[in-house]
mmCIF file of C-alpha atoms in Angstrom:
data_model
loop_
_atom_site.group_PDB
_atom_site.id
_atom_site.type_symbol
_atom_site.label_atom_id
_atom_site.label_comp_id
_atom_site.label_asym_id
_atom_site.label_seq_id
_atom_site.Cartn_x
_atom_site.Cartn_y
_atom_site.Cartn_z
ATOM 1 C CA UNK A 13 43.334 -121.117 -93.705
ATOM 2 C CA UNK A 14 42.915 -117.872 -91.889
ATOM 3 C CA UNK A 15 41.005 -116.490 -95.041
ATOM 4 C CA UNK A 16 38.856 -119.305 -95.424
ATOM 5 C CA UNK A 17 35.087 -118.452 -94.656
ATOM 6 C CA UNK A 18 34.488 -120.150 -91.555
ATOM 7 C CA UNK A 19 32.311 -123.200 -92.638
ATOM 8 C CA UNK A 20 32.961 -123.086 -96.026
ATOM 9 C CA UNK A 21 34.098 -126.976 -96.989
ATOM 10 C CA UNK A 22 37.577 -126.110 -97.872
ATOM 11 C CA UNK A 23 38.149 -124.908 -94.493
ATOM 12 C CA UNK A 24 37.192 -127.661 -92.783
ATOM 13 C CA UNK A 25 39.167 -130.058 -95.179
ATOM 14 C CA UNK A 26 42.748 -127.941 -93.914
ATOM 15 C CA UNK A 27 41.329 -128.202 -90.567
ATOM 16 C CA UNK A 28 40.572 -132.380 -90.960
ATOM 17 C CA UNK A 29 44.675 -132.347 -92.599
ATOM 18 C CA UNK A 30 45.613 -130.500 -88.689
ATOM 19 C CA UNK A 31 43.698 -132.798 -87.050
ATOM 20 C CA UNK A 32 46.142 -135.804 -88.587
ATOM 21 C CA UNK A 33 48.622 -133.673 -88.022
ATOM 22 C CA UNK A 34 47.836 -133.352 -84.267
ATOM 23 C CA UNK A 35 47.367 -137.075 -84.298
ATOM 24 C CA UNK A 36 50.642 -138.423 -85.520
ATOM 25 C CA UNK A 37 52.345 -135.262 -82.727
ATOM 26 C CA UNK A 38 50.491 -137.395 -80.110
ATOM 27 C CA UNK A 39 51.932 -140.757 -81.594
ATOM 28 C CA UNK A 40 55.591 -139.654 -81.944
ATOM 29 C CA UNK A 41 55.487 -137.514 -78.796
ATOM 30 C CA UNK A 42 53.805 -139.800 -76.733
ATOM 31 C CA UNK A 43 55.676 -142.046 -73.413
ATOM 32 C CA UNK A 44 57.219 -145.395 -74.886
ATOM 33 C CA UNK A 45 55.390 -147.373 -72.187
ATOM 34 C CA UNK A 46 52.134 -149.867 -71.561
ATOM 35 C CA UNK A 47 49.392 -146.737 -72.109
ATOM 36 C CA UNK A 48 46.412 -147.532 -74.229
ATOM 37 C CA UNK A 49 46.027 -146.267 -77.239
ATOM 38 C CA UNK A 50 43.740 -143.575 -77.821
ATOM 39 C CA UNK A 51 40.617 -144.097 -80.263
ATOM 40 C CA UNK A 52 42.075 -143.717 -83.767
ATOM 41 C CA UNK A 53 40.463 -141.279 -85.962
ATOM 42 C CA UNK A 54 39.107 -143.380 -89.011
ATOM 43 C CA UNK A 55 37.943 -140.874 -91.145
ATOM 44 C CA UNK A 56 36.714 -137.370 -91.017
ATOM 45 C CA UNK A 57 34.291 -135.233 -93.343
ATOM 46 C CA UNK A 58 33.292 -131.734 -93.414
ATOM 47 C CA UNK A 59 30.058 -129.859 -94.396
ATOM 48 C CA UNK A 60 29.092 -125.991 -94.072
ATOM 49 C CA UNK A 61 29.651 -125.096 -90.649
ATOM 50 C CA UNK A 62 30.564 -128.734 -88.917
ATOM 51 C CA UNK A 63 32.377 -132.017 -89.233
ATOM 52 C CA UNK A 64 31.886 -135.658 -88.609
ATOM 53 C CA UNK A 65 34.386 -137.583 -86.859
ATOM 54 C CA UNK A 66 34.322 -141.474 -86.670
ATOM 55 C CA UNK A 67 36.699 -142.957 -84.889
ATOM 56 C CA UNK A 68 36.752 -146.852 -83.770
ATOM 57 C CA UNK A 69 35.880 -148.042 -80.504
ATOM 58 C CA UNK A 70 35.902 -152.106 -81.104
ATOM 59 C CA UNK A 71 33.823 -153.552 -78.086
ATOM 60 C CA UNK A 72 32.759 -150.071 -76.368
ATOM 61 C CA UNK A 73 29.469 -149.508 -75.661
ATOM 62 C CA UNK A 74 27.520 -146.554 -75.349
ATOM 63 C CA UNK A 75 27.991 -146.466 -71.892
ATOM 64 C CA UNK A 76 32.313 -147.020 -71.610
ATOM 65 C CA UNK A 77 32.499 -143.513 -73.319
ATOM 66 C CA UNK A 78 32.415 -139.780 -72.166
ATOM 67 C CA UNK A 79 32.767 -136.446 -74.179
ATOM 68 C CA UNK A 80 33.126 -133.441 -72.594
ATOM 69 C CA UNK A 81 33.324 -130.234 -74.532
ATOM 70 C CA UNK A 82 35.180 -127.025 -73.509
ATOM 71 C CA UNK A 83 35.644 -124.638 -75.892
ATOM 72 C CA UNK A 84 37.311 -125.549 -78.693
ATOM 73 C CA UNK A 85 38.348 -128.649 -77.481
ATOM 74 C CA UNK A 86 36.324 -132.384 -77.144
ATOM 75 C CA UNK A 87 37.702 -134.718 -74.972
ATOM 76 C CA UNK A 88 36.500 -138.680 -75.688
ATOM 77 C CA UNK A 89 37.351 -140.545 -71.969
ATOM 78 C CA UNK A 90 36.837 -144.004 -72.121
ATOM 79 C CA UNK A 91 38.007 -147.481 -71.034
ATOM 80 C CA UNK A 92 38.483 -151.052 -73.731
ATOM 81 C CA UNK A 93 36.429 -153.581 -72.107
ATOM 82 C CA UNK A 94 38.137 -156.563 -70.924
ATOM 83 C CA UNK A 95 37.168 -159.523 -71.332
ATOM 84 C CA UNK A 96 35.159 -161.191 -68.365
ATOM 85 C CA UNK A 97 37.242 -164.229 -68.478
ATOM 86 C CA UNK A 98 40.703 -162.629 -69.069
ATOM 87 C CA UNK A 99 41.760 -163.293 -65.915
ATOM 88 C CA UNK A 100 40.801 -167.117 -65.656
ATOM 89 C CA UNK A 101 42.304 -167.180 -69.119
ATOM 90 C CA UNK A 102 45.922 -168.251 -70.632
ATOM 91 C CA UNK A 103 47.007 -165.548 -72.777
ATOM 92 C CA UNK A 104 48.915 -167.123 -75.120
ATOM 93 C CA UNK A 105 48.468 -163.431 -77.565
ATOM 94 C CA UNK A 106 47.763 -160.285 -76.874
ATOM 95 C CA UNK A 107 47.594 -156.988 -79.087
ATOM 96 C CA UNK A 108 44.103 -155.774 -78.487
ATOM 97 C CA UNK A 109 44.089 -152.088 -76.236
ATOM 98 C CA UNK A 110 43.398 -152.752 -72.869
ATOM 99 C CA UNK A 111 42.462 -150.253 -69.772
ATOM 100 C CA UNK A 112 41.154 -146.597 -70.013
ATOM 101 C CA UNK A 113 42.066 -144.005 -72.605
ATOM 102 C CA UNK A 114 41.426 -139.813 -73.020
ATOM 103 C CA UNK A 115 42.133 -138.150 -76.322
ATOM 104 C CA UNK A 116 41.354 -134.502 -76.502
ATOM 105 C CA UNK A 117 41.134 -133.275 -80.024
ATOM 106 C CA UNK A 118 41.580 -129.334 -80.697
ATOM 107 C CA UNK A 119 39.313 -127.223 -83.259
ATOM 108 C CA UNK A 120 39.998 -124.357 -84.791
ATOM 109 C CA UNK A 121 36.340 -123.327 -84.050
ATOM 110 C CA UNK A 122 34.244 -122.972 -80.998
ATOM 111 C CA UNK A 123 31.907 -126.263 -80.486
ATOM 112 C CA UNK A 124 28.326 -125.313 -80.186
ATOM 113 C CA UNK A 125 28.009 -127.893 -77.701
ATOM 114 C CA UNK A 126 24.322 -128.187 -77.802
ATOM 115 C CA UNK A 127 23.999 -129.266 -81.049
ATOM 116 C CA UNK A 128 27.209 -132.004 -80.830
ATOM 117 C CA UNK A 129 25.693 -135.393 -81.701
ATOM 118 C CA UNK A 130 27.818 -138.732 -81.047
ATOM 119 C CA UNK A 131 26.047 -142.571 -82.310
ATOM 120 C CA UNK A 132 28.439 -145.519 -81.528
ATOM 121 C CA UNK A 133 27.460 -148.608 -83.754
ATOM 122 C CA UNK A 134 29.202 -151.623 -84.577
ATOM 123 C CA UNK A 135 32.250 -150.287 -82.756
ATOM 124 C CA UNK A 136 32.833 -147.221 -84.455
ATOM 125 C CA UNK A 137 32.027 -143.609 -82.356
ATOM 126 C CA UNK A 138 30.374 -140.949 -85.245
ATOM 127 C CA UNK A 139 30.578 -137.942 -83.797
ATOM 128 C CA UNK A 140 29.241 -134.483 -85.089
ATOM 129 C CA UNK A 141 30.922 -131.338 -84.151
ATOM 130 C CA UNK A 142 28.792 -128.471 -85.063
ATOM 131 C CA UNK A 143 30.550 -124.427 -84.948
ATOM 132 C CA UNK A 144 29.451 -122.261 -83.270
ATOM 133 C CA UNK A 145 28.342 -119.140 -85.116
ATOM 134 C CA UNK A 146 31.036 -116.799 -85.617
ATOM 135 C CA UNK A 147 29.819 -112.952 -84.166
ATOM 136 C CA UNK A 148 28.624 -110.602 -87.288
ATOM 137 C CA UNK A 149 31.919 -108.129 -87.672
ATOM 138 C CA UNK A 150 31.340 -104.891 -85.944
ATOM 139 C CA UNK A 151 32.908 -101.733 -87.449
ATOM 140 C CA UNK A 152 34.560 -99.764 -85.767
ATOM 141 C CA UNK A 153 35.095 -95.842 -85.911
ATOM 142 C CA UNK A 154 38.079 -94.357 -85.466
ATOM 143 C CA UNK A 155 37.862 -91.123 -83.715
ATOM 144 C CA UNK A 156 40.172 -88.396 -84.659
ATOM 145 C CA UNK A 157 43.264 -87.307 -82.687
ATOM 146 C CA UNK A 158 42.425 -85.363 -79.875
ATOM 147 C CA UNK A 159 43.661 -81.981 -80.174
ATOM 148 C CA UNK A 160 45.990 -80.641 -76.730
ATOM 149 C CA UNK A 161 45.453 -77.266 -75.331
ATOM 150 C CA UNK B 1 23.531 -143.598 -88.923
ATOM 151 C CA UNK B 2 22.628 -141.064 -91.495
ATOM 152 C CA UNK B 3 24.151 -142.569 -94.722
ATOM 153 C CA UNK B 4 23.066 -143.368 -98.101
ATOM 154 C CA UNK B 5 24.800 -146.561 -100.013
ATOM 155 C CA UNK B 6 26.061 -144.588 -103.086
ATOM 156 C CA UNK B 7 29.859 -145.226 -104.025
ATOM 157 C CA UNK B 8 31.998 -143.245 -101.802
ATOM 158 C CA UNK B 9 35.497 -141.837 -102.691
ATOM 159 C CA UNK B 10 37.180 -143.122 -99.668
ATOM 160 C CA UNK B 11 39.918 -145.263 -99.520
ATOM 161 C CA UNK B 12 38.956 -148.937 -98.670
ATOM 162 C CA UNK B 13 42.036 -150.786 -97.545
ATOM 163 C CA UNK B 14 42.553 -154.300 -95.978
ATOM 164 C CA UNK B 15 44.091 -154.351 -93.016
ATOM 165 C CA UNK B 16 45.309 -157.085 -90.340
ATOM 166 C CA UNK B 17 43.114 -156.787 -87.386
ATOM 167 C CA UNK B 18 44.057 -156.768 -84.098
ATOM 168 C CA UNK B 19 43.865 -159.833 -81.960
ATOM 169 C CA UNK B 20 43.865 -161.401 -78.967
ATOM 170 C CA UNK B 21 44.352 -165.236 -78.103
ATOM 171 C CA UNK B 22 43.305 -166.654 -74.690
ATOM 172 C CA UNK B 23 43.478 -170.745 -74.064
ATOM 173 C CA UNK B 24 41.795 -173.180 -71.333
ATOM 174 C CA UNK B 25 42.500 -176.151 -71.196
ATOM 175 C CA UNK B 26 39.460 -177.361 -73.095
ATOM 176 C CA UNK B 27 39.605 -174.307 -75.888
ATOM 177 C CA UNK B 28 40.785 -171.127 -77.419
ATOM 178 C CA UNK B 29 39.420 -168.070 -77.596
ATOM 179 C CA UNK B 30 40.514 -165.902 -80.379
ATOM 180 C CA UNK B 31 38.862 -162.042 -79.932
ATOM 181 C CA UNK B 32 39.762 -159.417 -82.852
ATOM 182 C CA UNK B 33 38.766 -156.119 -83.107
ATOM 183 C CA UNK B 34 36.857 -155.561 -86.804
ATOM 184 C CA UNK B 35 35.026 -151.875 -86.295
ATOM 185 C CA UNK B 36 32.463 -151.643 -88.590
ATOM 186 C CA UNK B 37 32.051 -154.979 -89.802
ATOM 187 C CA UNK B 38 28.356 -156.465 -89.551
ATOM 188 C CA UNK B 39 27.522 -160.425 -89.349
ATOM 189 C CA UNK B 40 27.152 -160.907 -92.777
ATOM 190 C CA UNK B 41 30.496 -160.284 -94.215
ATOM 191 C CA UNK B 42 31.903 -162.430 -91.434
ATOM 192 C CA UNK B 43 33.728 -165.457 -93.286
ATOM 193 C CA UNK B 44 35.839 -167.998 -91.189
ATOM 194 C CA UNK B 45 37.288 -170.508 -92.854
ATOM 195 C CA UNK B 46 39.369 -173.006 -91.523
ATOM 196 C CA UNK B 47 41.159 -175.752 -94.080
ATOM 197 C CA UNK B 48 44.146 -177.756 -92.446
ATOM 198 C CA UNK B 49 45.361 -176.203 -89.547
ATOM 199 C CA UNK B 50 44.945 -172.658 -91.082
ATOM 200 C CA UNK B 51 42.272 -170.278 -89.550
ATOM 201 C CA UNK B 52 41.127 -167.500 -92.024
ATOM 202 C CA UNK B 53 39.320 -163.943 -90.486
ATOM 203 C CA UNK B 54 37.714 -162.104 -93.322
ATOM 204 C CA UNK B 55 35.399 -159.448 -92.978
ATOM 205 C CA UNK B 56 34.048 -156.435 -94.961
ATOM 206 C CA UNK B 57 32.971 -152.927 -93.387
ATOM 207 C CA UNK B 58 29.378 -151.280 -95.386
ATOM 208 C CA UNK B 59 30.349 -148.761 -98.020
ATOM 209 C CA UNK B 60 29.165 -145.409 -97.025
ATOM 210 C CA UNK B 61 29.418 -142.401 -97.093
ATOM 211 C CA UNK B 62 27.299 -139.729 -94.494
ATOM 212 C CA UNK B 63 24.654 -137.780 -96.841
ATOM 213 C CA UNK B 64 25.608 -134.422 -97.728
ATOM 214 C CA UNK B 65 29.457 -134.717 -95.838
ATOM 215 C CA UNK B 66 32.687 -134.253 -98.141
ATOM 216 C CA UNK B 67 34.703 -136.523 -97.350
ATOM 217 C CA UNK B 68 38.238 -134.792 -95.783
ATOM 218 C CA UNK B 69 41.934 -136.856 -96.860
ATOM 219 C CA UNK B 70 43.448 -136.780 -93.671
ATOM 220 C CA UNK B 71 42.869 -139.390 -92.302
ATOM 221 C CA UNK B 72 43.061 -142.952 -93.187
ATOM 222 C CA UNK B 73 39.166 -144.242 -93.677
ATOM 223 C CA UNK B 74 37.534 -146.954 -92.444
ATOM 224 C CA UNK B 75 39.083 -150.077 -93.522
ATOM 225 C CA UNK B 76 37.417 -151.824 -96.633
ATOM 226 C CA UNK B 77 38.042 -155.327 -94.999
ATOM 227 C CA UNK B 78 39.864 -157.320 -92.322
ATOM 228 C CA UNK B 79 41.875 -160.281 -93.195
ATOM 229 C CA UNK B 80 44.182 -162.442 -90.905
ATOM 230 C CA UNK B 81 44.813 -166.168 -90.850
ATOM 231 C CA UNK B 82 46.223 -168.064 -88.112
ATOM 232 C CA UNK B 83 48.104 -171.434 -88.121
ATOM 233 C CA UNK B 84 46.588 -173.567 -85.496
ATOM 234 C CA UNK B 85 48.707 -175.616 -82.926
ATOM 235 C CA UNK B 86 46.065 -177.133 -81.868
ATOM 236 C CA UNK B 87 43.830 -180.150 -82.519
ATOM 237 C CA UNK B 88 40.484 -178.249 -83.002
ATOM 238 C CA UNK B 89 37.147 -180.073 -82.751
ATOM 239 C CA UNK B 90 35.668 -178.727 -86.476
ATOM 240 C CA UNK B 91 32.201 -178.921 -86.072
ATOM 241 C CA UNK B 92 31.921 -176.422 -82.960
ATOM 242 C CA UNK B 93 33.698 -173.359 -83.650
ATOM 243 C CA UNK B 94 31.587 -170.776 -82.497
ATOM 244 C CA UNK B 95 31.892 -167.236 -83.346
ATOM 245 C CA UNK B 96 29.983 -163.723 -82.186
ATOM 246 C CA UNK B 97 30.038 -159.990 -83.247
ATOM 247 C CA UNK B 98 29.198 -157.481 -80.956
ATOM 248 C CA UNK B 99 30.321 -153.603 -81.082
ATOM 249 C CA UNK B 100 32.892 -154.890 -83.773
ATOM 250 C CA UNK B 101 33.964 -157.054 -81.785
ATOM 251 C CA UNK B 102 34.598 -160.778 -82.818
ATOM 252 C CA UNK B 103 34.804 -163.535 -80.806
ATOM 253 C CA UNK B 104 35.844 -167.405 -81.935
ATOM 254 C CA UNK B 105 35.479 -170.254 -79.449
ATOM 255 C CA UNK B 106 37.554 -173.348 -80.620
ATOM 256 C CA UNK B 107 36.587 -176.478 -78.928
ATOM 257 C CA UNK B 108 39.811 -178.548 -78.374
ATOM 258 C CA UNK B 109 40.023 -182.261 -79.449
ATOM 259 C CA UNK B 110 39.981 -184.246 -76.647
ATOM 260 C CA UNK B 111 42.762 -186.846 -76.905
ATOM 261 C CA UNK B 112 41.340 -190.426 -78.085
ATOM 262 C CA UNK B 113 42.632 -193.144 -75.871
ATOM 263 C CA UNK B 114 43.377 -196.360 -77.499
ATOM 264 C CA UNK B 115 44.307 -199.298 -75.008
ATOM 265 C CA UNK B 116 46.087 -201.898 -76.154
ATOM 266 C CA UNK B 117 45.911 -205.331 -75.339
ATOM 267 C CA UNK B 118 49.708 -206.774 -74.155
ATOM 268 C CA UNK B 119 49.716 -210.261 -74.411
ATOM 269 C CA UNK B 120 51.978 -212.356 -72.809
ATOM 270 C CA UNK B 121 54.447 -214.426 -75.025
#
């Protein structure tokens, strides 16, 4: 992956195979109690220099969701929506996430935040994570030993 | 969303949604989570005491993205059917979709009272 050109396709495919890799860490590594579950990660595609994350979000609106970018990493903050009339309601089932949920993902690029894009429609978050330009390489000279009187 | 309607190469699997099932006294409320389905493909069927969920998410694929393999793809459809305890009243189920979210209102029968006449012997 190293020797990848950064932005090339096949880059960002490896990178989309650590991101489920990172994903199933958090699901196996995670506390056996009541937390939400994060957002899953429904599908992910790559082009020249960026990637497009969806990831579903059933009954979130635009407005129950936060990204923050730092670096390499995005963080999606959030809470499921509960029902207005849960609480006047017999449950008689219940699987659905409830409560708030964070899920930082990792890159192996730095996010030119300016340029990240994020649409939630019919309950699924499409997010686009642009790189940031890598620096042009710089050579460097190496100077000859220093001669010692 | 920036997508074109062409075939895609991802992997379209049916899965069970997940749901939730609240009661009142007068009805249920059945609430599952279908991301990425639209009103259209939204079929409920309900024969007997069996309530069928289907659904179907739109086939697309982002313009000019290559699709990646890690991860699992949006689901193709949603199917789940549920076996009703309850006396529903048939002709007012009432459903809505919003942010893929579904939500089914059954109307429970209200219990017919038949009096009957004791005569004396």
């Amino acid at each position: 992956m190293l020797l990848d050109p950064l932005g090339s396709p096949r880059s960002f495919t490896t990178f989309a195979r650590f991101l489920h890799l990172q994903r199933e860490l958090e699901r196996l590594s995670g506390p056996a109690s009541t937390r939400p579950p994060a957002p899953e990660v429904l599908a992910i595609f790559a082009r020249e220099g960026a990637l497009l994350l969806r990831l579903a979000l059933p009954g979130c609106a635009a407005g129950d969701v936060t990204l923050a970018i730092d670096g390499n990493a995005m963080t999606l903050t959030g809470h499921w929506p509960a029902e207005p009339e849960s609480a006047a309601l017999l449950a008689r089932h219940v699987e659905r996430a409830q409560g708030a949920f964070a899920r930082t993902l990792r890159f192996a690029f730095e996010i030119d935040a300016a340029r990240v894009q994020a649409r939630l429609e019919r309950g699924v978050l499409e997010i686009v994570v642009p790189a940031l330009p890598r620096p042009s390489p710089v050579r460097i000279r190496v100077l000859p030993e220093a001669r010692h009187n | 969303m920036n997508t074109t309607t062409r075939s895609p190469p991802l992997r379209r699997a049916t899965v069970r949604p997940c749901v939730d099932v609240l009661e009142t006294p007068e009805a249920l409320l059945l609430i599952a989570d279908v991301p990425g389905a639209d009103e259209e493909s939204i079929e409920l069927t309900l024969v007997d005491d069996v309530l069928t969920l289907r659904a179907t998410t739109a086939s697309v694929l982002p313009d000019g993205w290559e699709p990646a393999d890690a991860a699992p793809g949006l689901p193709g459809a949603y199917e789940r059917a549920f076996r009703l305890a309850t006396d529903i009243e048939r002709d007012s189920i009432q459903a809505t979709l919003e942010n893929g979210r579904l939500r089914v209102v059954l109307q429970k029968r209200r219990p017919v009272t038949h009096r009957i006449a004791v005569r004396t012997g």
